[in-house]
C-alpha cells in the first residue's frame, strides 16, 4: 500500500470504470497530502478502485497506473511494465532503429514517452506524479535496453500545467546532438536535443513505407520536416519537391538526401498553403503527393477553423493531382476524430471537382498503441486517395 490515498466522486470513479485513465481535479473529493506521489484511490463509499499518479497542480489530478488492488508501485513494478511495453515493439525492431518504446496511456504508462534512436533513448516525463519515479524509470530502461545514453526532452509545454520546469537534460550516459537512424532502409539524421517532438516524427513510419510502395512520377512532399517522406518518395518518383517552413529542418533534409545518395529531391522553404495555391494557379500536376501538416486543432475551440484549414489544403492537393495521381493525406489533430477526418475529405473531394477513390485508410503504427475506450488517443489518421481521371 502507498502512504496516502485520494477519494474521488462517483463521476470520477465512473471514468475509470468506463476505461479512461484520467480523473480530473474537480472529481477529487479528498486530496492526498503530498504535491506529487503515487496514491491509492477510493470511491465515495471508501472502496479501493486502483493506484494512480497524483499531480496536485494539474487539472488531470489522477492517472491510473494499476487497477489491481494492493499493488506496490516500486522498481519491480516499473521494470515489469516497461518490459511489457518494449516487448510490444518486437515486430518493429527489424525494420527501424528509431521507434517509440513507450507511448504513455497506450502502454498503461500514463504521461511517459520513451523513443529509441539507435543506442540512445529520449524520454519525456509529462506529469508531476511521474517525475517522482524518474530514478526507477531510468534504471529499468538502462537494464532493459542496454542503451548508451538517455536524454530527457522535458521542454514540452504540458509540463508547465503540472507545475514542472521545462528543460533538456541528460539522465544517463552520454548523448550526441544528432543520431543517424534507419527505417525501411532509408537513413536519416535526428536532432535529439533541438528537433521537433523527440527528434523525428516516428508515428509516420508505416505510412512512409506505404507511400514508398506506390510513389511514381513527379512527387510533392508538403510539410516535409527533415524529408522523411521525401526520401521514401524519391525511390519510386522521378523528382520530388519537399516543402517546409522550417529552415533548420530543410537543412537536415539536404543532409539526409546526401546520406541516401538521393539526387532527385529539391528542398523549398515556403508556407505550404501559399505554395500549393501558386502551384494550382500555375497549372502544375503531380503524380504523387503527401500532405502531412502539424496539428491545426490544438483544442476543441479551434476545431472549426482547423477543419477549414485541412479542407483547404486537401482541396488544393486534389486539384494538383495528375489523372490517376495518388494523394496520401494525414491529420494528427486528436480533436479531428476519424469520422470528422473522413467528412473533411468528402467535403474537400466534392469541392475539388475531381473523382477520387479511397485506396487505403491508415491509423497509428504498431509502436503508438491507442486505448480502445479513449478515441482521442488514436490521434493519427491517414488516407490514400487516387484520382480516377
Ligand atoms: N512529414 C514529416 C513531419 C511533418 S510535421 C515527417 O514525416 O517527418 C509538420 C511540419 O510542418 C513541421 O516540419 C513544420 O516545420 C512544418 N510547418 C508548419 N507550418 C507550416 C506551414 N504553414 N508551411 C509549411 N510547413 C509548415
XYZ file of C-alpha atoms and ligand atoms in Angstrom:
415
model
C 0.000 0.000 0.000
C 1.207 3.537 -0.645
C 1.412 6.013 2.226
C -1.504 8.126 1.175
C -4.864 7.994 -0.615
C -7.382 10.060 -2.566
C -11.171 9.856 -2.581
C -12.981 10.584 -5.835
C -16.604 11.353 -6.729
C -18.915 8.791 -8.308
C -18.347 10.544 -11.645
C -14.572 10.228 -11.233
C -14.840 6.530 -10.361
C -17.095 6.012 -13.378
C -14.442 7.429 -15.724
C -12.063 4.648 -14.673
C -14.844 2.062 -14.877
C -15.536 3.297 -18.441
C -11.910 2.826 -19.426
C -10.485 6.359 -19.239
C -7.244 6.526 -17.214
C -7.635 10.157 -16.055
C -9.618 11.654 -13.177
C -9.871 15.444 -13.157
C -9.282 17.655 -10.118
C -12.988 18.597 -9.986
C -13.772 14.919 -9.271
C -11.334 14.574 -6.370
C -13.302 14.964 -3.123
C -10.414 14.275 -0.758
C -6.886 15.086 -1.838
C -3.821 13.224 -0.653
C -1.259 15.043 1.464
C 1.656 15.289 -0.991
C 2.202 17.519 -4.034
C 3.088 14.634 -6.317
C 3.231 10.943 -5.457
C 1.550 7.600 -6.002
C -1.792 7.153 -4.243
C -4.448 4.553 -3.582
C -7.764 5.787 -4.942
C -11.137 5.169 -3.274
C -14.673 5.709 -4.475
C -17.216 7.711 -2.405
C -18.100 4.541 -0.438
C -14.468 4.056 0.570
C -13.830 1.109 -1.749
C -10.358 0.895 -3.272
C -10.520 1.225 -7.078
C -6.858 1.379 -8.090
C -3.498 3.069 -7.796
C -2.661 6.344 -9.537
C -0.095 9.054 -10.074
C -1.138 12.213 -8.229
C -0.398 15.720 -9.524
C -1.718 18.403 -7.165
C -1.201 21.342 -9.570
C -2.690 19.692 -12.646
C -6.244 19.621 -13.970
C -5.507 15.945 -14.602
C -5.156 15.092 -10.918
C -5.044 11.293 -11.086
C -3.656 8.995 -13.768
C -4.442 5.322 -13.362
C -1.358 3.109 -13.036
C -2.815 -0.179 -11.899
C -6.365 -1.318 -11.313
C -5.191 -4.374 -9.363
C -5.685 -3.561 -5.683
C -2.803 -3.608 -3.186
C -0.210 -3.181 -5.930
C 3.105 -1.830 -4.775
C 4.402 0.681 -7.311
C 8.111 0.099 -6.867
C 11.195 -0.521 -9.022
C 9.971 -4.053 -9.812
C 6.584 -2.745 -10.990
C 8.201 -0.182 -13.346
C 10.611 -2.780 -14.665
C 7.778 -5.189 -15.474
C 5.513 -2.587 -17.089
C 8.374 -1.184 -19.165
C 9.476 -4.684 -20.195
C 5.947 -5.384 -21.484
C 5.915 -2.119 -23.469
C 9.300 -2.893 -25.011
C 8.228 -6.453 -25.880
C 5.213 -4.964 -27.699
C 7.716 -3.490 -30.242
C 9.390 -6.747 -31.201
C 7.939 -6.613 -34.718
C 9.173 -3.046 -35.312
C 12.848 -3.552 -34.447
C 13.745 -5.407 -37.693
C 12.538 -2.527 -39.901
C 13.757 0.509 -37.953
C 16.400 1.673 -35.491
C 14.179 4.568 -34.375
C 10.763 3.904 -32.918
C 8.635 4.547 -29.844
C 9.273 2.211 -26.923
C 6.629 3.641 -24.592
C 3.509 5.504 -25.728
C 2.092 6.801 -22.451
C -1.509 5.837 -21.750
C -1.491 3.457 -24.744
C 1.047 1.296 -22.897
C -0.520 1.664 -19.449
C 2.257 4.084 -18.532
C 0.459 7.436 -18.358
C 2.431 10.611 -19.155
C 5.594 8.689 -20.086
C 7.091 8.794 -23.575
C 10.234 6.856 -24.482
C 11.642 6.919 -28.011
C 14.585 4.856 -29.167
C 17.104 6.342 -31.595
C 19.615 3.579 -32.254
C 21.595 3.208 -28.988
C 20.085 6.287 -27.317
C 16.757 6.927 -25.665
C 14.771 10.158 -25.488
C 12.264 10.298 -22.634
C 9.528 12.744 -21.703
C 8.235 12.766 -18.137
C 4.989 14.673 -18.574
C 3.395 14.711 -15.117
C 4.440 15.676 -11.610
C 3.446 12.273 -10.269
C 5.579 10.521 -12.868
C 8.603 12.701 -12.039
C 8.761 11.102 -8.585
C 9.679 7.801 -10.295
C 12.434 9.203 -12.513
C 15.175 7.082 -10.896
C 13.189 3.815 -11.153
C 12.294 4.507 -14.793
C 15.843 5.383 -15.854
C 17.319 2.395 -14.053
C 14.804 -0.038 -15.607
C 15.309 1.411 -19.106
C 19.087 1.032 -18.840
C 18.729 -2.593 -17.717
C 16.120 -3.478 -20.323
C 17.694 -1.820 -23.379
C 21.425 -1.622 -22.639
C 21.297 1.888 -24.123
C 24.376 4.147 -24.317
C 22.583 7.219 -23.023
C 19.219 8.719 -22.063
C 18.186 12.323 -22.576
C 15.021 13.943 -21.211
C 13.212 16.244 -23.653
C 11.306 17.794 -20.806
C 10.822 21.020 -22.736
C 7.193 20.128 -23.609
C 4.739 22.870 -22.614
C 2.349 20.462 -20.835
C 4.906 20.282 -18.019
C 4.024 23.863 -17.031
C 0.455 22.754 -16.237
C 1.961 20.169 -13.894
C 3.978 22.831 -12.046
C 7.191 21.345 -13.510
C 10.170 23.129 -15.049
C 10.947 22.850 -18.772
C 14.425 21.671 -19.698
C 16.520 19.237 -21.702
C 18.940 17.150 -19.651
C 20.989 14.002 -19.889
C 19.761 11.404 -17.387
C 22.245 8.639 -18.155
C 25.482 8.131 -20.107
C 26.347 10.429 -22.987
C 24.026 11.581 -25.737
C 25.144 13.105 -29.064
C 23.269 16.084 -30.578
C 22.484 14.124 -33.722
C 21.991 10.410 -34.309
C 21.772 8.662 -37.677
C 18.940 6.150 -37.737
C 17.312 3.956 -40.368
C 13.766 2.962 -41.264
C 12.684 0.770 -44.178
C 16.247 1.040 -45.498
C 16.177 4.873 -45.514
C 18.731 6.669 -43.329
C 18.103 9.990 -41.645
C 19.685 12.194 -39.032
C 17.577 13.029 -35.979
C 18.409 16.059 -33.826
C 17.670 14.746 -30.350
C 18.184 17.999 -28.409
C 16.700 20.535 -30.808
C 14.481 18.664 -33.275
C 10.681 18.789 -33.220
C 8.982 16.240 -30.946
C 11.818 13.998 -29.670
C 13.843 14.497 -32.857
C 11.659 12.900 -35.530
C 8.063 12.049 -36.418
C 8.255 8.361 -35.618
C 4.491 7.874 -35.890
C 4.520 8.100 -39.712
C 6.931 5.187 -40.279
C 4.310 2.751 -41.604
C 2.702 5.426 -43.761
C 6.098 6.292 -45.228
C 6.543 2.629 -46.189
C 3.097 2.689 -47.823
C 3.967 5.829 -49.767
C 7.317 4.349 -50.866
C 5.476 1.343 -52.282
C 3.241 3.444 -54.565
C 5.348 6.543 -55.398
C 5.818 7.450 -59.060
C 6.252 10.364 -61.454
C 6.614 13.921 -60.138
C 6.123 13.928 -56.373
C 5.394 16.593 -53.789
C 6.029 16.298 -50.038
C 4.194 19.076 -48.191
C 5.162 19.764 -44.559
C 8.228 17.619 -45.107
C 10.234 18.420 -41.930
C 13.652 16.757 -42.499
C 12.413 14.928 -45.591
C 11.404 11.518 -44.243
C 8.513 11.132 -46.701
C 10.540 12.784 -49.483
C 13.314 10.187 -49.076
C 10.754 7.405 -49.394
C 9.083 9.094 -52.390
C 12.489 9.528 -54.050
C 12.761 5.776 -54.509
C 9.856 5.469 -56.938
C 9.356 9.027 -58.168
C 11.373 10.755 -60.875
C 11.625 14.063 -58.974
C 10.489 15.145 -55.521
C 9.732 18.658 -54.239
C 9.950 18.863 -50.463
C 8.287 21.886 -48.839
C 8.524 23.087 -45.237
C 8.596 26.439 -43.428
C 11.481 25.451 -41.146
C 14.958 26.293 -42.460
C 16.825 24.062 -39.953
C 14.553 21.093 -40.805
C 15.231 21.563 -44.534
C 18.984 21.857 -43.927
C 18.850 18.436 -42.255
C 16.727 17.280 -45.188
C 19.605 18.171 -47.563
C 21.975 16.278 -45.277
C 19.615 13.275 -45.296
C 19.316 13.294 -49.084
C 23.115 13.178 -49.354
C 23.259 10.362 -46.820
C 20.922 8.290 -49.007
C 22.601 9.332 -52.287
C 19.244 10.750 -53.405
C 19.812 13.373 -56.096
C 16.187 13.855 -57.180
C 14.895 15.887 -54.200
C 14.532 19.668 -54.262
C 14.013 21.407 -50.899
C 11.848 24.530 -50.806
C 11.406 26.797 -47.788
C 7.857 28.116 -48.066
C 4.461 28.340 -46.450
C 2.694 25.202 -47.690
C -0.665 26.987 -48.099
C 0.866 29.679 -50.305
C 2.996 27.181 -52.210
C 0.123 24.901 -53.087
C -2.110 27.783 -54.188
C 0.612 29.075 -56.506
C 1.089 25.581 -57.961
C -2.632 25.235 -58.699
C -2.595 28.715 -60.255
C 0.371 27.743 -62.438
C -1.500 24.626 -63.641
C 1.097 22.176 -62.240
C 0.361 18.465 -61.862
C 1.919 15.799 -59.630
C 1.621 12.019 -59.792
C 2.224 11.508 -56.055
C 1.507 13.979 -53.236
C 1.958 13.725 -49.462
C 0.232 16.196 -47.142
C 1.342 15.810 -43.509
C 0.542 19.050 -41.680
C 1.082 19.812 -37.989
C -1.937 19.547 -35.651
C -4.119 22.535 -36.589
C -6.719 21.783 -33.890
C -4.871 22.301 -30.613
C -8.149 22.336 -28.683
C -11.845 21.851 -29.227
C -12.450 25.586 -29.670
C -10.124 25.712 -32.684
C -11.670 22.667 -34.379
C -13.920 24.544 -36.823
C -11.084 26.779 -38.059
C -8.712 23.823 -38.192
C -11.170 21.779 -40.244
C -11.356 24.635 -42.767
C -7.536 24.592 -42.920
C -7.424 20.848 -43.609
C -10.196 21.123 -46.181
C -8.466 23.984 -47.987
C -5.141 22.168 -48.073
C -6.614 18.883 -49.287
C -8.834 20.556 -51.851
C -5.778 22.206 -53.454
C -3.738 18.998 -53.250
C -6.562 17.115 -55.015
C -6.592 19.737 -57.788
C -2.834 19.273 -58.247
C -3.156 15.536 -58.912
C -2.390 14.315 -62.394
C -5.025 11.886 -63.809
C -4.533 8.648 -61.852
C -2.395 10.523 -59.314
C -2.114 9.487 -55.681
C -2.558 11.631 -52.584
C -1.556 10.438 -49.137
C -3.048 12.831 -46.611
C -2.823 12.783 -42.821
C -4.080 14.576 -39.733
C -2.546 14.304 -36.276
C -5.136 16.505 -34.503
C -6.837 14.320 -31.928
C -9.842 16.650 -31.878
C -10.401 15.858 -35.554
C -11.685 12.349 -34.955
C -11.683 9.586 -37.572
C -15.288 10.302 -38.684
C -14.572 14.059 -38.872
C -11.418 13.390 -40.905
C -13.462 11.418 -43.443
C -16.170 14.123 -43.517
C -13.471 16.717 -44.220
C -12.061 14.629 -47.096
C -15.537 14.170 -48.560
C -16.129 17.954 -48.477
C -12.708 18.669 -49.993
C -13.260 15.968 -52.634
C -16.650 17.404 -53.619
C -15.259 20.945 -53.853
C -12.188 19.849 -55.830
C -14.192 18.786 -58.864
C -12.140 15.573 -59.045
C -13.384 11.982 -58.852
C -11.412 10.329 -56.088
C -11.284 6.796 -54.787
C -10.129 5.715 -51.353
C -7.286 3.206 -51.745
C -6.484 2.825 -48.070
C -7.146 4.178 -44.599
C -4.407 4.097 -42.003
C -4.251 4.654 -38.274
C -1.492 4.543 -35.701
C 1.541 2.304 -36.167
C 2.364 -0.709 -34.013
C 4.548 1.329 -31.655
C 1.882 4.004 -30.926
C -0.975 1.954 -29.426
C -4.269 3.679 -28.706
C -6.781 2.886 -25.991
C -9.978 1.499 -27.488
C -12.001 3.261 -24.790
C -10.361 6.674 -25.379
C -10.804 7.570 -29.056
C -8.639 10.709 -28.756
C -5.574 8.530 -28.158
C -5.973 7.492 -31.813
C -4.841 10.936 -32.971
C -3.221 9.947 -36.275
C -5.365 9.300 -39.336
C -4.230 8.794 -42.910
C -5.916 8.230 -46.260
C -4.512 7.186 -49.615
C -6.647 8.658 -52.389
C -6.416 8.216 -56.144
C -7.773 10.499 -58.829
C -9.899 8.407 -61.212
C -9.456 10.843 -64.104
N 6.174 14.812 -42.707
C 7.122 14.973 -41.629
C 6.504 15.533 -40.370
C 5.769 16.836 -40.567
S 5.446 17.698 -39.093
C 7.804 13.629 -41.340
O 7.303 12.588 -41.772
O 8.849 13.635 -40.692
C 4.850 19.197 -39.642
C 5.869 20.091 -40.353
O 5.167 21.213 -40.851
C 6.974 20.657 -39.463
O 8.220 20.315 -40.026
C 6.788 22.188 -39.527
O 8.029 22.883 -39.605
C 6.010 22.353 -40.811
N 5.110 23.516 -40.938
C 4.274 24.045 -40.013
N 3.534 25.018 -40.552
C 3.890 25.106 -41.865
C 3.455 25.906 -42.968
N 2.486 26.806 -42.811
N 4.022 25.702 -44.167
C 4.993 24.772 -44.338
N 5.439 23.984 -43.333
C 4.898 24.149 -42.115
